[in-house]
mmCIF file of C-alpha atoms and ligand atoms in Angstrom:
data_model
loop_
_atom_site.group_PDB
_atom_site.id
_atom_site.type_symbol
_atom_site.label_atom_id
_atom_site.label_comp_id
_atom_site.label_asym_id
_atom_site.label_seq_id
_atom_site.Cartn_x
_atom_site.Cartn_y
_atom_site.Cartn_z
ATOM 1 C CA UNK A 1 82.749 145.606 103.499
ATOM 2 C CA UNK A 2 86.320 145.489 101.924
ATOM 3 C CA UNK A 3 85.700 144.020 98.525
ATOM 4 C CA UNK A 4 87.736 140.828 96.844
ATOM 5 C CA UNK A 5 88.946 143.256 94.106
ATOM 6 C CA UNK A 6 90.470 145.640 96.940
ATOM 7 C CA UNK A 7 92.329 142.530 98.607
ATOM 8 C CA UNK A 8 93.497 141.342 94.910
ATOM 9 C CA UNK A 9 95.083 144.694 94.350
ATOM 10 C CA UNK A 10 96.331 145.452 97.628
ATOM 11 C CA UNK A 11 98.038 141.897 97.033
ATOM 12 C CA UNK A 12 99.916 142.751 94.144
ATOM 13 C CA UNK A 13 100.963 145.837 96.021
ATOM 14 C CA UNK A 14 102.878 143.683 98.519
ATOM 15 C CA UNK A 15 104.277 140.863 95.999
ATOM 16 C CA UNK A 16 101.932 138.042 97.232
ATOM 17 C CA UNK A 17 100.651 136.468 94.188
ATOM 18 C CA UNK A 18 97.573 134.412 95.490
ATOM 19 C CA UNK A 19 95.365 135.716 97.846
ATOM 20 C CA UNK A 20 91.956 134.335 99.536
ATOM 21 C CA UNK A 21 89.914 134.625 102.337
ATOM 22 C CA UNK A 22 87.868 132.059 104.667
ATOM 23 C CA UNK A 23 86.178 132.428 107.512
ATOM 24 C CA UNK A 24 86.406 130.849 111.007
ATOM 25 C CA UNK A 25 83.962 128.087 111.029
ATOM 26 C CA UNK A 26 85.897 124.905 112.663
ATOM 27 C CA UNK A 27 87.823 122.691 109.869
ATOM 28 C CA UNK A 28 86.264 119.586 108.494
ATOM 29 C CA UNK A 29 89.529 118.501 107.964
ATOM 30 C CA UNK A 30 91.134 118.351 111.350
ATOM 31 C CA UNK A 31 89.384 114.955 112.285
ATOM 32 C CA UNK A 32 91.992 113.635 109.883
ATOM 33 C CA UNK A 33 94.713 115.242 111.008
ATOM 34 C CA UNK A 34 94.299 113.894 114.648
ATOM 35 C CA UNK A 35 93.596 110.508 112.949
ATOM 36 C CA UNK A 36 96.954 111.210 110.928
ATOM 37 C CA UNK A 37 98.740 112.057 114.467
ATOM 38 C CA UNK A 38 97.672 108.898 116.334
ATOM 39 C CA UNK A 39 98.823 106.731 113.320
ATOM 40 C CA UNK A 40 102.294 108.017 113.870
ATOM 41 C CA UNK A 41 102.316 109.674 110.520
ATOM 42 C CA UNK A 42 103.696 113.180 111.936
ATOM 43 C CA UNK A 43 107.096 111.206 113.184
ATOM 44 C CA UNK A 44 108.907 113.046 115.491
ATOM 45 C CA UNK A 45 107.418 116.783 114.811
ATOM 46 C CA UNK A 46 106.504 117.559 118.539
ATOM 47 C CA UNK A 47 105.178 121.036 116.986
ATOM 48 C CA UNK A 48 102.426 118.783 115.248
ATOM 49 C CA UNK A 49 101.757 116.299 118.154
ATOM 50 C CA UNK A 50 101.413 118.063 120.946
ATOM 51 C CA UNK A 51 99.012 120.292 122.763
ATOM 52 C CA UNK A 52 98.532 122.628 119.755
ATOM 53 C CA UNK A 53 97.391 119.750 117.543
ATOM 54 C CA UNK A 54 93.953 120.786 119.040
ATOM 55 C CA UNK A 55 94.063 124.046 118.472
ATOM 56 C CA UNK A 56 93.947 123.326 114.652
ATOM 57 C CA UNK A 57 90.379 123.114 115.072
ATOM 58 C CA UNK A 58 89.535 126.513 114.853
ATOM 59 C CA UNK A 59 91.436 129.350 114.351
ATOM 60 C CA UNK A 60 89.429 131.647 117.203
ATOM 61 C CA UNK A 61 91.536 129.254 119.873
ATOM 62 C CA UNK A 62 94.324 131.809 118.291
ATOM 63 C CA UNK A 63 92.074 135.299 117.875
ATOM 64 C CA UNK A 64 89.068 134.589 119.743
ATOM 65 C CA UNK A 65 87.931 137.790 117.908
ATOM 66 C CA UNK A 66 88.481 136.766 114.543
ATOM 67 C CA UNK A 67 85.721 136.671 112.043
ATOM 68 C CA UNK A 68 88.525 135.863 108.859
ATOM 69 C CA UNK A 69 90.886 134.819 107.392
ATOM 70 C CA UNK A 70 92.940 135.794 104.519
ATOM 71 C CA UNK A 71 95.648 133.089 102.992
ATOM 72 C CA UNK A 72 97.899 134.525 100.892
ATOM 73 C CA UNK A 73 100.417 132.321 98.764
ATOM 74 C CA UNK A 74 104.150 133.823 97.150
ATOM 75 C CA UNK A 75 105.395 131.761 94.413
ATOM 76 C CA UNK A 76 109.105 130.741 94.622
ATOM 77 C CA UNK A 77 109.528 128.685 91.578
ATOM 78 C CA UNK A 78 113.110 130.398 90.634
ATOM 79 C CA UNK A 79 114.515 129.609 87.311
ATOM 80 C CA UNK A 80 117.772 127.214 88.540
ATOM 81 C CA UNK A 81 119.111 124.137 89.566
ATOM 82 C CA UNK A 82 119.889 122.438 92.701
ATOM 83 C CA UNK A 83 120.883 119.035 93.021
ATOM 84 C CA UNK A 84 120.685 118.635 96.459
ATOM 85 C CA UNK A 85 118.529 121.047 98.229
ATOM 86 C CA UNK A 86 114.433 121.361 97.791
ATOM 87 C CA UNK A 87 113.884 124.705 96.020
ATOM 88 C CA UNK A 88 111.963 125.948 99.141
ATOM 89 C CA UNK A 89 115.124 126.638 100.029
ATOM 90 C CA UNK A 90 117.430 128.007 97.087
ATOM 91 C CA UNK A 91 116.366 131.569 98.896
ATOM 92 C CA UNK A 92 115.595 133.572 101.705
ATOM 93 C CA UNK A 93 113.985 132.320 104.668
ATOM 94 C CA UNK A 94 110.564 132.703 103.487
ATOM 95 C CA UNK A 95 109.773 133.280 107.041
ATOM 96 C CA UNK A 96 110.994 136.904 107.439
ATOM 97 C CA UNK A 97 109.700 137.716 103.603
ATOM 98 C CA UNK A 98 106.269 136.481 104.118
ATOM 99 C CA UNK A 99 106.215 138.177 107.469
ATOM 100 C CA UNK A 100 107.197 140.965 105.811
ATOM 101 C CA UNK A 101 104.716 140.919 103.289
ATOM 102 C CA UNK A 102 101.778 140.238 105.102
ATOM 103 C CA UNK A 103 102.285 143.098 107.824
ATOM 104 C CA UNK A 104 102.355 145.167 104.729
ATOM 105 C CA UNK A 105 99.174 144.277 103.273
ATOM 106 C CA UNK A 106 97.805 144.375 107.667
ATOM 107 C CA UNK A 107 99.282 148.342 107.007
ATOM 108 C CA UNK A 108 96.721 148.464 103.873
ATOM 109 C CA UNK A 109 93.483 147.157 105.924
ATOM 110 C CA UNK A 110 91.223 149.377 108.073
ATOM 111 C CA UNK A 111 92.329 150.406 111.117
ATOM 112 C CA UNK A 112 90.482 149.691 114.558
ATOM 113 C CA UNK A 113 90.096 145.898 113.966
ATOM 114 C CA UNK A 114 92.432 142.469 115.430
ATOM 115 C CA UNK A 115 95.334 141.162 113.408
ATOM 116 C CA UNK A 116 97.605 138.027 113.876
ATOM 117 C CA UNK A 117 99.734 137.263 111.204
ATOM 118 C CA UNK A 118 100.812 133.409 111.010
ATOM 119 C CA UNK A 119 103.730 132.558 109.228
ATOM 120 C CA UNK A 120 104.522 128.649 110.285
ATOM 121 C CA UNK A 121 104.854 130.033 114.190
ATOM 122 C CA UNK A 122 100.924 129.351 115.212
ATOM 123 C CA UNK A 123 99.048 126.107 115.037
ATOM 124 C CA UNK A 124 96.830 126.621 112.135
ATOM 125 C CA UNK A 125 95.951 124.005 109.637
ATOM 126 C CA UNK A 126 97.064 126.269 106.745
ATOM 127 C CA UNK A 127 95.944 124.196 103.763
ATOM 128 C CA UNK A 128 92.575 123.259 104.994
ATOM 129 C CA UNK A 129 92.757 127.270 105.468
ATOM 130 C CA UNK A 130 94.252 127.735 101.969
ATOM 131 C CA UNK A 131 91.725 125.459 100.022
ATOM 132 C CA UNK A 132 88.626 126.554 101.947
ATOM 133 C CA UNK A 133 89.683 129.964 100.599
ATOM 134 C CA UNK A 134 89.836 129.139 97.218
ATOM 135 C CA UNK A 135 93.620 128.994 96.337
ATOM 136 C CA UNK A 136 93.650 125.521 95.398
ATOM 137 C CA UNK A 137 93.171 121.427 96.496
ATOM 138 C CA UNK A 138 95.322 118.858 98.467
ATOM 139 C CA UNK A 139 96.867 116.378 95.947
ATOM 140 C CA UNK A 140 97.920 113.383 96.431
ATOM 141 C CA UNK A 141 101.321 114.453 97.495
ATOM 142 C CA UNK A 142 99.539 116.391 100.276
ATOM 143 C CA UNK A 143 100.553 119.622 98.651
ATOM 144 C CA UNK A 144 97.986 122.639 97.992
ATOM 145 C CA UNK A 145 97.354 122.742 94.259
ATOM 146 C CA UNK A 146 96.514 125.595 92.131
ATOM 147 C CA UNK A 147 95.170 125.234 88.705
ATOM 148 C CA UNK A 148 97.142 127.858 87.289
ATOM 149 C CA UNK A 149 100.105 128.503 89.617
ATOM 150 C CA UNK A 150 101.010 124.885 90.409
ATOM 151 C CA UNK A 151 102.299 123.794 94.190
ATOM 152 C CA UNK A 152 105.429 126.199 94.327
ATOM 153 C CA UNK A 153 104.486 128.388 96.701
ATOM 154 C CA UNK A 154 104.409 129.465 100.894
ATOM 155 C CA UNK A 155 101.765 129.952 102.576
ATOM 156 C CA UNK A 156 101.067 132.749 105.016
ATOM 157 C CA UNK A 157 97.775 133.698 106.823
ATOM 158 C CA UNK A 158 96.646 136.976 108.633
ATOM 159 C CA UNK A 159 93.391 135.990 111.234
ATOM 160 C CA UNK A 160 91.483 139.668 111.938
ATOM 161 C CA UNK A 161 88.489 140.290 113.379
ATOM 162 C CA UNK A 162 87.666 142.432 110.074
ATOM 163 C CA UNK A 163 84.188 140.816 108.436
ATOM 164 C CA UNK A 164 85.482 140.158 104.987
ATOM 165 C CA UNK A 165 83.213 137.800 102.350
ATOM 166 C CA UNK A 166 84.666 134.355 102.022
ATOM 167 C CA UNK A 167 85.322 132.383 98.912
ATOM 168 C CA UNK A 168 82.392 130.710 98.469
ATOM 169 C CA UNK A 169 83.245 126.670 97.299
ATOM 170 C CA UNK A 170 86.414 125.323 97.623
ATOM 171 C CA UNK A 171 88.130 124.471 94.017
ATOM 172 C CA UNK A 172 87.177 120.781 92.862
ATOM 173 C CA UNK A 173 90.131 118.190 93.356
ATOM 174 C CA UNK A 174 91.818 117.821 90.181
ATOM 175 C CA UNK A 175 94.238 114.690 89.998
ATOM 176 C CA UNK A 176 91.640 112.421 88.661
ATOM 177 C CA UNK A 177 93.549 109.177 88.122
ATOM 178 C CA UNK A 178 96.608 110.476 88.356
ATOM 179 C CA UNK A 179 98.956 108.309 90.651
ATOM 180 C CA UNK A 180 102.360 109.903 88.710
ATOM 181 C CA UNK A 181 103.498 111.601 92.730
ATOM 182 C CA UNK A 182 102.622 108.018 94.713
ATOM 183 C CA UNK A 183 104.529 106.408 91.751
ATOM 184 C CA UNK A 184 108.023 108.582 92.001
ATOM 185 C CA UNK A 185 107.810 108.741 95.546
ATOM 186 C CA UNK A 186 111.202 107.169 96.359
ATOM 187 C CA UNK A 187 110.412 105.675 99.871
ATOM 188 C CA UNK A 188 106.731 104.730 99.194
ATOM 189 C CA UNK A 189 106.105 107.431 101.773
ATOM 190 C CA UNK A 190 102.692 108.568 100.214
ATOM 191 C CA UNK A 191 99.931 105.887 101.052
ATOM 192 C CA UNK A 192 96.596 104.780 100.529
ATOM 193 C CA UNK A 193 94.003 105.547 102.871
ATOM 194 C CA UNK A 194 90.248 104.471 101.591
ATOM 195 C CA UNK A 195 90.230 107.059 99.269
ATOM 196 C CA UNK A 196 92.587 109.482 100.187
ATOM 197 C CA UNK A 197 96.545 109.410 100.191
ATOM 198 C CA UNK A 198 98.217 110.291 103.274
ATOM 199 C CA UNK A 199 102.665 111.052 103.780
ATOM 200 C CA UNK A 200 104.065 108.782 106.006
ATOM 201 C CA UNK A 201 106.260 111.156 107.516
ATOM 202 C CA UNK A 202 108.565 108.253 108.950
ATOM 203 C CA UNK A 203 109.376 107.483 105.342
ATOM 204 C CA UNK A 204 109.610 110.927 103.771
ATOM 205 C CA UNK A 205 112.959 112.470 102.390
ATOM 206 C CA UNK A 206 111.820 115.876 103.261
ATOM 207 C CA UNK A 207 111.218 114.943 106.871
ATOM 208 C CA UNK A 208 114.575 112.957 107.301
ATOM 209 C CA UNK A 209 116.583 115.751 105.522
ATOM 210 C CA UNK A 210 114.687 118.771 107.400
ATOM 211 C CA UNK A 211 113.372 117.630 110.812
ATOM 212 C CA UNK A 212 114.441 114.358 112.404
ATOM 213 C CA UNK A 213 117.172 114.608 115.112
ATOM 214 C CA UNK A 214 118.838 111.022 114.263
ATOM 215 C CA UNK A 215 120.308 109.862 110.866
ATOM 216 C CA UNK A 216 117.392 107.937 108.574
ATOM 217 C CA UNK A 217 117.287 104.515 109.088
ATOM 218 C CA UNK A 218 119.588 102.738 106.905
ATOM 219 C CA UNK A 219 117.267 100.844 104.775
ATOM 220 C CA UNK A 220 115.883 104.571 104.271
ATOM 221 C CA UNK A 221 119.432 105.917 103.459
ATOM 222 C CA UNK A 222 120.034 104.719 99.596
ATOM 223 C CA UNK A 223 117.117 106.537 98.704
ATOM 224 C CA UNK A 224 118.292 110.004 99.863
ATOM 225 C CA UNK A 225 120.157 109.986 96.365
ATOM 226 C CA UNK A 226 122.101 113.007 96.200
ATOM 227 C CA UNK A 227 119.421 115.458 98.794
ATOM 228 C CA UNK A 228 120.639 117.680 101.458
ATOM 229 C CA UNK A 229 118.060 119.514 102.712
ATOM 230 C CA UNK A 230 114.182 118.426 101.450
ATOM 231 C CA UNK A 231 112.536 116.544 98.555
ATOM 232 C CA UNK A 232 110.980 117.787 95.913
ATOM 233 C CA UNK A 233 109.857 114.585 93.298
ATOM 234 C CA UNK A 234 106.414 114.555 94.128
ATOM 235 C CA UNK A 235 106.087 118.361 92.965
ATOM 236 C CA UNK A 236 108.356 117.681 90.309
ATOM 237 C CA UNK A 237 106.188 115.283 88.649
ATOM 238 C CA UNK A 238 103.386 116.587 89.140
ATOM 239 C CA UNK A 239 101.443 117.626 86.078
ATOM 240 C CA UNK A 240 100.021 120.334 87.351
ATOM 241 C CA UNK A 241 103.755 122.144 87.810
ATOM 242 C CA UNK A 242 104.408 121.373 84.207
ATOM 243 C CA UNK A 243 103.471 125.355 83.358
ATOM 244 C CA UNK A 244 103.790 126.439 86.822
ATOM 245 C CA UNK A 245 104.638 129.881 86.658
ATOM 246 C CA UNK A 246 108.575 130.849 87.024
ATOM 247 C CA UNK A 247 109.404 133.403 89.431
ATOM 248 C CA UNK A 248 111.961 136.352 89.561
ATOM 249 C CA UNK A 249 111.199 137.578 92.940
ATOM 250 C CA UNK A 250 114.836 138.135 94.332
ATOM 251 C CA UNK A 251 113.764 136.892 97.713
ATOM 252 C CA UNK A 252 113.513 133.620 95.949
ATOM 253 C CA UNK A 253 116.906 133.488 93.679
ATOM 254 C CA UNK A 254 119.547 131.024 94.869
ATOM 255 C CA UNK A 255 121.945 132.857 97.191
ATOM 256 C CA UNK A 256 125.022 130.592 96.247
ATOM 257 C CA UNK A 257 125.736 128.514 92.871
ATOM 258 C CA UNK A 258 125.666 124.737 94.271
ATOM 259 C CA UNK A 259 129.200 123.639 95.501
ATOM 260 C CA UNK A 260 130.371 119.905 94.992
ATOM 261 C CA UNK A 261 129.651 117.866 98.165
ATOM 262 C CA UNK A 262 133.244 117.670 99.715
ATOM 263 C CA UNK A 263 133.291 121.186 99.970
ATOM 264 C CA UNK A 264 129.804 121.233 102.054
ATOM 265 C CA UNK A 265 131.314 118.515 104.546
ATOM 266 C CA UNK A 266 134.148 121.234 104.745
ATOM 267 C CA UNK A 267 132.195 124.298 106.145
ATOM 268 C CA UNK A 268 132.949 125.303 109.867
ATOM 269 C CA UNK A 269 130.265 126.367 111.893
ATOM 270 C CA UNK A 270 130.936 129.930 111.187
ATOM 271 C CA UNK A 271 130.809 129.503 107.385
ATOM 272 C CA UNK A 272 127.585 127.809 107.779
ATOM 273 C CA UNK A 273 125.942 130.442 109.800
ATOM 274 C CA UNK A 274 127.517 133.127 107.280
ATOM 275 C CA UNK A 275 126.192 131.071 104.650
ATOM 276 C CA UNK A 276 122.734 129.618 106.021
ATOM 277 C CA UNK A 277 121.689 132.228 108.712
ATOM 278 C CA UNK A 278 118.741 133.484 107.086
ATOM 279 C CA UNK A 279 117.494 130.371 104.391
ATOM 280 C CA UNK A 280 115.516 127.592 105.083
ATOM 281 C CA UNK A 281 118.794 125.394 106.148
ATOM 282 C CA UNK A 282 119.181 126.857 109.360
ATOM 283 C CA UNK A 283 116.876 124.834 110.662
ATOM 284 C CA UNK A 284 118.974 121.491 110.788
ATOM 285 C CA UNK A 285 121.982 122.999 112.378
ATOM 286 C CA UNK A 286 125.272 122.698 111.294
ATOM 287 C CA UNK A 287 125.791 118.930 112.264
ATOM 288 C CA UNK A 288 122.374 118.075 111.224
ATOM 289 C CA UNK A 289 123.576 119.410 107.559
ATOM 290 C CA UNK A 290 126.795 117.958 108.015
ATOM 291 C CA UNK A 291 125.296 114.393 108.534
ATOM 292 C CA UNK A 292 122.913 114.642 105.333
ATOM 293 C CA UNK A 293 125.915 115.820 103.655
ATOM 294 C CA UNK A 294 127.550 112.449 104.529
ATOM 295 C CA UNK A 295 124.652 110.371 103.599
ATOM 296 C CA UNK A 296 124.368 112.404 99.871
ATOM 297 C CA UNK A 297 127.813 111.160 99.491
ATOM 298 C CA UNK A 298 127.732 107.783 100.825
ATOM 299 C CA UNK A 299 124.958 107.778 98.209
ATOM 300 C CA UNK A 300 127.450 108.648 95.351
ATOM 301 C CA UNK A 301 130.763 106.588 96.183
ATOM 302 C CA UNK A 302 133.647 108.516 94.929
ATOM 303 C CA UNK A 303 137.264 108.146 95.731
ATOM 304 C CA UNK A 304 137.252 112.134 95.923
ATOM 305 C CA UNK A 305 134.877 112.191 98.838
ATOM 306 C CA UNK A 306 137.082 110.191 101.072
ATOM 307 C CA UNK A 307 138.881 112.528 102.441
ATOM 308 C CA UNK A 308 136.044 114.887 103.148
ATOM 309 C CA UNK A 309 134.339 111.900 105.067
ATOM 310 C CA UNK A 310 137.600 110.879 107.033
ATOM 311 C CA UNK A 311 137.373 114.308 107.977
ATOM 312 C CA UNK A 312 133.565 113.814 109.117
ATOM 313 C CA UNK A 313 134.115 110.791 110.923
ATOM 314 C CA UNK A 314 136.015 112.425 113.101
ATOM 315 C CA UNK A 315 133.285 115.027 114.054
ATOM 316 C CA UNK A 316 132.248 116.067 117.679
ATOM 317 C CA UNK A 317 128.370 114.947 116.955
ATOM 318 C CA UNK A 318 127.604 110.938 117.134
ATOM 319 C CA UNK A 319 125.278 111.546 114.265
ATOM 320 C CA UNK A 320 127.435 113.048 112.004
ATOM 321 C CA UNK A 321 129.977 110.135 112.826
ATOM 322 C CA UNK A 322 128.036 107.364 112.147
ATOM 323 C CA UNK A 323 126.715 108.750 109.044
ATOM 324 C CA UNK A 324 130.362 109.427 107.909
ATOM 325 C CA UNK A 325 131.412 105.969 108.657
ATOM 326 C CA UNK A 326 128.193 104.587 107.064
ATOM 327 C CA UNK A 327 129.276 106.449 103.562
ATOM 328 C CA UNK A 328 132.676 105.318 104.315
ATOM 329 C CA UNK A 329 131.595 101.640 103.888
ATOM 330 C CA UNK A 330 129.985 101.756 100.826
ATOM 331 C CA UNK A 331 133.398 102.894 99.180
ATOM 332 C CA UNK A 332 134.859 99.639 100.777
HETATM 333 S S1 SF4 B 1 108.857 114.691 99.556
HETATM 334 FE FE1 SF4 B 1 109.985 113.006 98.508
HETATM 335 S S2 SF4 B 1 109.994 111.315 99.986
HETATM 336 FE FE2 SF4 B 1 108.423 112.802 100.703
HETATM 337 S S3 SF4 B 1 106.496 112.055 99.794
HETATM 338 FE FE3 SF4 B 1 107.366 113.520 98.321
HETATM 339 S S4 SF4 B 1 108.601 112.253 96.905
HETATM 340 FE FE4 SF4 B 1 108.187 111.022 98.727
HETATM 341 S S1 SF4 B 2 101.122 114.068 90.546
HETATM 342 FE FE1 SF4 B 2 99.008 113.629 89.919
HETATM 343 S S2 SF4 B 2 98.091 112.626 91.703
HETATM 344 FE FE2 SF4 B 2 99.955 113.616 92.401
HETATM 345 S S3 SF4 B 2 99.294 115.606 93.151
HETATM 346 FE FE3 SF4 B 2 99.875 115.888 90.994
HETATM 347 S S4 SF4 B 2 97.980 115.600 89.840
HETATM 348 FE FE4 SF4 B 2 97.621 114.801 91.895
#
């Protein structure tokens, strides 16, 4: 049997800095994420609601052959600044880098056995997956915690019918009585549930900025602040990102220094695909990015944005409209 010192180094050898291994015994956790479901907490995220929210269960609904599974985290905590965009996305789409990555390390393991590497594209529960390997615990902020790496990192899984040995407890959860994440949470979007904290994704930045199809509601809007694309306070404050480990990895580094708003709400289609093809922002679209650009500036009233919102309110999408007027009228 492949040994945990063979996977550590074959890890390095493909830039993924954390790497463990589980195996396929059905997740304790996924009781709670159908309760999570039926409470409406996913929001709109079909992907999570749907028929594949039962397939979480076990990972052999996805290989039926597979006997492990190997999480492996990168690290993307670049050394910059970003007002308005989540750091997740300063970079490359870590889709096609962790893909990368992890069919490189497949290249490394024997021959003869099942592979399916997951990269956000199959149901699996990946931090169940990612703490039952070792790699860390779920804070209260819902993220996977590491002790010495922090929450900055993606998560990528390869399922294979290879018989590797599994991490053998899960790490203990270590926010004691910290509450600093529920406390900074703008929108009050983390809450209490007994004794666990659950996102309300109905009231989360991230999920307003990233995946809902209509503008936030307005009593939501104020507290956008100056984001485009994602949130990131509940990481930021976390203690445990305090020495979180800075990376270099050029996937990672900001493609573009941060332009001022009004020259966002300027970018044709074309320009954004140049610009946004391959990074996380792709995924809203170009009107979905225009209409958070809107909001960001309703959200900082200048006289200087005006024009850049006349120009918005006069957009082809409804959404992008009504968020352009909406900024408009808190200039009034
Ligand atoms: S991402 Fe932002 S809005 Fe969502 S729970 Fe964290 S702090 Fe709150
Ligand atoms: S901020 Fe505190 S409570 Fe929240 S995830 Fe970090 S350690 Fe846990």
């Amino acid at each position: 049997m492949l040994t945990d010192a063979f996977l550590q180094d074959a890890a390095r050898r493909c830039a993924i800095d954390l790497i463990g291994v589980t195996d396929t015994a059905p997740l304790a956790d996924h009781p709670y994420y159908l309760d999570w479901v039926a409470r409406g907490h996913a929001a709109g995220m079909g992907y999570l609601t749907d028929h594949r929210a039962h397939k979480r269960a076990d990972v052999r609904e996805i290989l039926p052959s597979a006997q492990s599974v190997i999480v492996a985290a990168v690290l993307y905590n670049a050394p910059a600044q970003d007002p308005h965009l989540s750091r997740y996305a300063w970079g490359h789409d870590y889709h096609e880098v962790l893909r990368e990555r992890l069919e490189k390390l497949v290249a490394e393991l024997p021959a003869g056995y099942d592979y399916r590497v997951c990269v956000d594209t199959v149901p699996v529960l990946e931090r169940a997956l990612a703490r039952r390997a070792g790699l860390g615990w779920l804070g209260k902020n819902t993220c996977l915690i590491n002790q010495g790496a922090g929450s900055w990192f993606f998560l990528g899984e390869i399922l294979t019918s290879l018989p590797l040995p599994p991490n053998a407890q899960a790490p203990p959860d270590r926010c004691g009585s910290c509450t600093r994440c529920i406390d900074a949470c703008p929108t009050d979007a983390l809450v209490p549930l007994g004794d666990r904290w659950e996102l309300d994704s109905r009231l989360c930045i991230s999920y307003h900025t990233i995946e809902a199809k209509e503008p936030a509601p307005e009593p939501l809007r104020e507290h956008l602040g100056p984001l485009v694309f994602g949130c990131d306070i509940c990481q930021d404050v976390c203690p445990w990102n305090r020495r979180a480990p800075v990376t270099l990895d050029p996937d990672f580094q900001p493609a573009h220094a941060p332009p001022p708003l009004d020259q966002l709400a300027l970018l044709t289609e074309a320009e954004f695909r140049d610009r946004y093809r391959h990074t996380p922002l792709w995924r809203t679209k170009h009107r979905g990015f225009l209409r958070n650009v809107a909001i960001a500036m309703g959200n900082d009233p200048q006289k200087r944005y005006r024009p850049a919102l006349e120009y918005l309110a006069a957009n082809a999408d409804s959404h992008v409209r009504e968020a352009a007027a909406w900024a408009l009228s808190r200039d009034a």
